[in-house]
Amino acid sequence: MKKLLGIVVLGLLWCNVTNAGSMIPLKTYVKNNSEFLDDPITFTYVINRCAANHLYAAAINHKKYPKTAAVFIKSYVTLLTFSINTLVRKLNYTKEDAEEKTKNEADKMFDFYTKDGDESYARTGTYMMNNYIGEDGAYCKGYAQLINELSK
């Protein structure tokens, strides 16, 4: 009986290592791709990921905090526009192709944030705290502010 209990406990510990999420934290991604500023594809990935994070923040806040959600939506649009313009300028994409690539990429990331946020909410009662989604939001804040300033 003790062996069975030990096996069950070890099995639970092994299966419940951590909720890794669908994506690695953006800070880790950037650290592992330190030359991302020189690579337009990697750079736009980071910007699109920030845009998706801000869209997700708007989605979970729109009913209770509509003004906050509006700020996140504005940031989302600014980030996506910057990403599109980067693809056009640096890689000679047509505007239409850049828009399609950027939107598709951000949509996929938004879906990951939604899935992981819902799982986090079911476990903890919060969508973005103590997980990579909240870490990404904090990390993206600086990029969003910088790009907002550059876009003026």
C-alpha positions as protocol buffer text, in pm:
chain_id: "A"
residue {
  index: 1
  type: MET
  ca { x: 0 y: 0 z: 0 }
}
residue {
  index: 2
  type: LYS
  ca { x: 287 y: 238 z: 82 }
}
residue {
  index: 3
  type: LYS
  ca { x: 447 y: 159 z: -253 }
}
residue {
  index: 4
  type: LEU
  ca { x: 123 y: 238 z: -434 }
}
residue {
  index: 5
  type: LEU
  ca { x: 88 y: 568 z: -247 }
}
residue {
  index: 6
  type: GLY
  ca { x: 451 y: 652 z: -327 }
}
residue {
  index: 7
  type: ILE
  ca { x: 399 y: 577 z: -696 }
}
residue {
  index: 8
  type: VAL
  ca { x: 84 y: 792 z: -707 }
}
residue {
  index: 9
  type: VAL
  ca { x: 257 y: 1085 z: -533 }
}
residue {
  index: 10
  type: LEU
  ca { x: 562 y: 1063 z: -760 }
}
residue {
  index: 11
  type: GLY
  ca { x: 336 y: 1040 z: -1063 }
}
residue {
  index: 12
  type: LEU
  ca { x: 147 y: 1350 z: -960 }
}
residue {
  index: 13
  type: LEU
  ca { x: 468 y: 1539 z: -895 }
}
residue {
  index: 14
  type: TRP
  ca { x: 609 y: 1432 z: -1230 }
}
residue {
  index: 15
  type: CYS
  ca { x: 295 y: 1531 z: -1421 }
}
residue {
  index: 16
  type: ASN
  ca { x: 252 y: 1862 z: -1240 }
}
residue {
  index: 17
  type: VAL
  ca { x: 598 y: 2005 z: -1299 }
}
residue {
  index: 18
  type: THR
  ca { x: 473 y: 2344 z: -1417 }
}
residue {
  index: 19
  type: ASN
  ca { x: 233 y: 2501 z: -1658 }
}
residue {
  index: 20
  type: ALA
  ca { x: 484 y: 2597 z: -1921 }
}
residue {
  index: 21
  type: GLY
  ca { x: 237 y: 2764 z: -2153 }
}
residue {
  index: 22
  type: SER
  ca { x: 222 y: 2768 z: -2529 }
}
residue {
  index: 23
  type: MET
  ca { x: 508 y: 3015 z: -2575 }
}
residue {
  index: 24
  type: ILE
  ca { x: 828 y: 3085 z: -2388 }
}
residue {
  index: 25
  type: PRO
  ca { x: 845 y: 3421 z: -2209 }
}
residue {
  index: 26
  type: LEU
  ca { x: 930 y: 3696 z: -2454 }
}
residue {
  index: 27
  type: LYS
  ca { x: 1222 y: 3807 z: -2239 }
}
residue {
  index: 28
  type: THR
  ca { x: 1373 y: 3459 z: -2277 }
}
residue {
  index: 29
  type: TYR
  ca { x: 1308 y: 3462 z: -2652 }
}
residue {
  index: 30
  type: VAL
  ca { x: 1487 y: 3795 z: -2689 }
}
residue {
  index: 31
  type: LYS
  ca { x: 1775 y: 3678 z: -2471 }
}
residue {
  index: 32
  type: ASN
  ca { x: 1814 y: 3368 z: -2690 }
}
residue {
  index: 33
  type: ASN
  ca { x: 1796 y: 3584 z: -3005 }
}
residue {
  index: 34
  type: SER
  ca { x: 2016 y: 3872 z: -2896 }
}
residue {
  index: 35
  type: GLU
  ca { x: 2067 y: 3995 z: -3253 }
}
residue {
  index: 36
  type: PHE
  ca { x: 1691 y: 4035 z: -3302 }
}
residue {
  index: 37
  type: LEU
  ca { x: 1719 y: 4408 z: -3373 }
}
residue {
  index: 38
  type: ASP
  ca { x: 1929 y: 4329 z: -3681 }
}
residue {
  index: 39
  type: ASP
  ca { x: 1694 y: 4059 z: -3813 }
}
residue {
  index: 40
  type: PRO
  ca { x: 1364 y: 4201 z: -3944 }
}
residue {
  index: 41
  type: ILE
  ca { x: 1182 y: 3866 z: -3916 }
}
residue {
  index: 42
  type: THR
  ca { x: 1283 y: 3812 z: -3553 }
}
residue {
  index: 43
  type: PHE
  ca { x: 1223 y: 4179 z: -3475 }
}
residue {
  index: 44
  type: THR
  ca { x: 872 y: 4173 z: -3621 }
}
residue {
  index: 45
  type: TYR
  ca { x: 801 y: 3850 z: -3432 }
}
residue {
  index: 46
  type: VAL
  ca { x: 876 y: 4034 z: -3106 }
}
residue {
  index: 47
  type: ILE
  ca { x: 665 y: 4334 z: -3207 }
}
residue {
  index: 48
  type: ASN
  ca { x: 376 y: 4113 z: -3323 }
}
residue {
  index: 49
  type: ARG
  ca { x: 393 y: 3923 z: -2998 }
}
residue {
  index: 50
  type: CYS
  ca { x: 370 y: 4250 z: -2805 }
}
residue {
  index: 51
  type: ALA
  ca { x: 75 y: 4353 z: -3021 }
}
residue {
  index: 52
  type: ALA
  ca { x: -99 y: 4022 z: -2946 }
}
residue {
  index: 53
  type: ASN
  ca { x: -27 y: 4064 z: -2576 }
}
residue {
  index: 54
  type: HIS
  ca { x: -182 y: 4410 z: -2575 }
}
residue {
  index: 55
  type: LEU
  ca { x: -485 y: 4287 z: -2770 }
}
residue {
  index: 56
  type: TYR
  ca { x: -528 y: 4011 z: -2514 }
}
residue {
  index: 57
  type: ALA
  ca { x: -502 y: 4263 z: -2229 }
}
residue {
  index: 58
  type: ALA
  ca { x: -770 y: 4472 z: -2402 }
}
residue {
  index: 59
  type: ALA
  ca { x: -993 y: 4168 z: -2446 }
}
residue {
  index: 60
  type: ILE
  ca { x: -986 y: 4069 z: -2078 }
}
residue {
  index: 61
  type: ASN
  ca { x: -1032 y: 4429 z: -1959 }
}
residue {
  index: 62
  type: HIS
  ca { x: -1288 y: 4569 z: -2203 }
}
residue {
  index: 63
  type: LYS
  ca { x: -1598 y: 4516 z: -1985 }
}
residue {
  index: 64
  type: LYS
  ca { x: -1463 y: 4619 z: -1647 }
}
residue {
  index: 65
  type: TYR
  ca { x: -1203 y: 4877 z: -1757 }
}
residue {
  index: 66
  type: PRO
  ca { x: -1300 y: 5012 z: -2101 }
}
residue {
  index: 67
  type: LYS
  ca { x: -1058 y: 5307 z: -2087 }
}
residue {
  index: 68
  type: THR
  ca { x: -768 y: 5075 z: -2010 }
}
residue {
  index: 69
  type: ALA
  ca { x: -878 y: 4845 z: -2291 }
}
residue {
  index: 70
  type: ALA
  ca { x: -884 y: 5141 z: -2531 }
}
residue {
  index: 71
  type: VAL
  ca { x: -522 y: 5223 z: -2443 }
}
residue {
  index: 72
  type: PHE
  ca { x: -422 y: 4863 z: -2514 }
}
residue {
  index: 73
  type: ILE
  ca { x: -611 y: 4866 z: -2847 }
}
residue {
  index: 74
  type: LYS
  ca { x: -432 y: 5185 z: -2952 }
}
residue {
  index: 75
  type: SER
  ca { x: -99 y: 5024 z: -2863 }
}
residue {
  index: 76
  type: TYR
  ca { x: -195 y: 4710 z: -3056 }
}
residue {
  index: 77
  type: VAL
  ca { x: -264 y: 4914 z: -3369 }
}
residue {
  index: 78
  type: THR
  ca { x: 58 y: 5114 z: -3333 }
}
residue {
  index: 79
  type: LEU
  ca { x: 266 y: 4797 z: -3287 }
}
residue {
  index: 80
  type: LEU
  ca { x: 109 y: 4617 z: -3583 }
}
residue {
  index: 81
  type: THR
  ca { x: 153 y: 4923 z: -3805 }
}
residue {
  index: 82
  type: PHE
  ca { x: 519 y: 4944 z: -3708 }
}
residue {
  index: 83
  type: SER
  ca { x: 565 y: 4574 z: -3783 }
}
residue {
  index: 84
  type: ILE
  ca { x: 399 y: 4609 z: -4123 }
}
residue {
  index: 85
  type: ASN
  ca { x: 614 y: 4910 z: -4210 }
}
residue {
  index: 86
  type: THR
  ca { x: 928 y: 4722 z: -4103 }
}
residue {
  index: 87
  type: LEU
  ca { x: 849 y: 4433 z: -4337 }
}
residue {
  index: 88
  type: VAL
  ca { x: 781 y: 4674 z: -4624 }
}
residue {
  index: 89
  type: ARG
  ca { x: 1097 y: 4882 z: -4566 }
}
residue {
  index: 90
  type: LYS
  ca { x: 1346 y: 4611 z: -4468 }
}
residue {
  index: 91
  type: LEU
  ca { x: 1228 y: 4310 z: -4668 }
}
residue {
  index: 92
  type: ASN
  ca { x: 1046 y: 4472 z: -4961 }
}
residue {
  index: 93
  type: TYR
  ca { x: 714 y: 4309 z: -4879 }
}
residue {
  index: 94
  type: THR
  ca { x: 413 y: 4459 z: -5050 }
}
residue {
  index: 95
  type: LYS
  ca { x: 190 y: 4637 z: -4802 }
}
residue {
  index: 96
  type: GLU
  ca { x: -81 y: 4375 z: -4853 }
}
residue {
  index: 97
  type: ASP
  ca { x: 157 y: 4083 z: -4793 }
}
residue {
  index: 98
  type: ALA
  ca { x: 303 y: 4252 z: -4486 }
}
residue {
  index: 99
  type: GLU
  ca { x: -45 y: 4317 z: -4347 }
}
residue {
  index: 100
  type: GLU
  ca { x: -149 y: 3955 z: -4403 }
}
residue {
  index: 101
  type: LYS
  ca { x: 169 y: 3810 z: -4248 }
}
residue {
  index: 102
  type: THR
  ca { x: 154 y: 4042 z: -3948 }
}
residue {
  index: 103
  type: LYS
  ca { x: -216 y: 3988 z: -3883 }
}
residue {
  index: 104
  type: ASN
  ca { x: -189 y: 3609 z: -3915 }
}
residue {
  index: 105
  type: GLU
  ca { x: 110 y: 3594 z: -3683 }
}
residue {
  index: 106
  type: ALA
  ca { x: -50 y: 3820 z: -3422 }
}
residue {
  index: 107
  type: ASP
  ca { x: -377 y: 3624 z: -3441 }
}
residue {
  index: 108
  type: LYS
  ca { x: -196 y: 3296 z: -3370 }
}
residue {
  index: 109
  type: MET
  ca { x: -16 y: 3452 z: -3073 }
}
residue {
  index: 110
  type: PHE
  ca { x: -343 y: 3600 z: -2945 }
}
residue {
  index: 111
  type: ASP
  ca { x: -495 y: 3251 z: -2958 }
}
residue {
  index: 112
  type: PHE
  ca { x: -206 y: 3117 z: -2749 }
}
residue {
  index: 113
  type: TYR
  ca { x: -245 y: 3398 z: -2496 }
}
residue {
  index: 114
  type: THR
  ca { x: -619 y: 3330 z: -2479 }
}
residue {
  index: 115
  type: LYS
  ca { x: -572 y: 2955 z: -2426 }
}
residue {
  index: 116
  type: ASP
  ca { x: -302 y: 3000 z: -2163 }
}
residue {
  index: 117
  type: GLY
  ca { x: -483 y: 3288 z: -1995 }
}
residue {
  index: 118
  type: ASP
  ca { x: -802 y: 3084 z: -1965 }
}
residue {
  index: 119
  type: GLU
  ca { x: -603 y: 2796 z: -1816 }
}
residue {
  index: 120
  type: SER
  ca { x: -435 y: 3035 z: -1573 }
}
residue {
  index: 121
  type: TYR
  ca { x: -771 y: 3181 z: -1474 }
}
residue {
  index: 122
  type: ALA
  ca { x: -914 y: 2835 z: -1410 }
}
residue {
  index: 123
  type: ARG
  ca { x: -619 y: 2752 z: -1183 }
}
residue {
  index: 124
  type: THR
  ca { x: -551 y: 3085 z: -1010 }
}
residue {
  index: 125
  type: GLY
  ca { x: -838 y: 3326 z: -1072 }
}
residue {
  index: 126
  type: THR
  ca { x: -612 y: 3561 z: -1272 }
}
residue {
  index: 127
  type: TYR
  ca { x: -537 y: 3582 z: -1641 }
}
residue {
  index: 128
  type: MET
  ca { x: -200 y: 3755 z: -1649 }
}
residue {
  index: 129
  type: MET
  ca { x: -43 y: 3742 z: -1305 }
}
residue {
  index: 130
  type: ASN
  ca { x: 239 y: 3504 z: -1218 }
}
residue {
  index: 131
  type: ASN
  ca { x: 271 y: 3366 z: -1569 }
}
residue {
  index: 132
  type: TYR
  ca { x: 449 y: 3445 z: -1893 }
}
residue {
  index: 133
  type: ILE
  ca { x: 156 y: 3650 z: -2021 }
}
residue {
  index: 134
  type: GLY
  ca { x: 197 y: 3911 z: -1750 }
}
residue {
  index: 135
  type: GLU
  ca { x: 575 y: 3900 z: -1787 }
}
residue {
  index: 136
  type: ASP
  ca { x: 536 y: 3962 z: -2160 }
}
residue {
  index: 137
  type: GLY
  ca { x: 304 y: 4255 z: -2089 }
}
residue {
  index: 138
  type: ALA
  ca { x: 558 y: 4418 z: -1861 }
}
residue {
  index: 139
  type: TYR
  ca { x: 836 y: 4350 z: -2112 }
}
residue {
  index: 140
  type: CYS
  ca { x: 634 y: 4487 z: -2404 }
}
residue {
  index: 141
  type: LYS
  ca { x: 546 y: 4809 z: -2229 }
}
residue {
  index: 142
  type: GLY
  ca { x: 889 y: 4954 z: -2307 }
}
residue {
  index: 143
  type: TYR
  ca { x: 873 y: 4855 z: -2673 }
}
residue {
  index: 144
  type: ALA
  ca { x: 525 y: 4998 z: -2707 }
}
residue {
  index: 145
  type: GLN
  ca { x: 630 y: 5330 z: -2553 }
}
residue {
  index: 146
  type: LEU
  ca { x: 939 y: 5354 z: -2772 }
}
residue {
  index: 147
  type: ILE
  ca { x: 750 y: 5269 z: -3091 }
}
residue {
  index: 148
  type: ASN
  ca { x: 474 y: 5511 z: -2997 }
}
residue {
  index: 149
  type: GLU
  ca { x: 736 y: 5787 z: -2965 }
}
residue {
  index: 150
  type: LEU
  ca { x: 900 y: 5689 z: -3295 }
}
residue {
  index: 151
  type: SER
  ca { x: 561 y: 5689 z: -3470 }
}
residue {
  index: 152
  type: LYS
  ca { x: 479 y: 6048 z: -3379 }
}
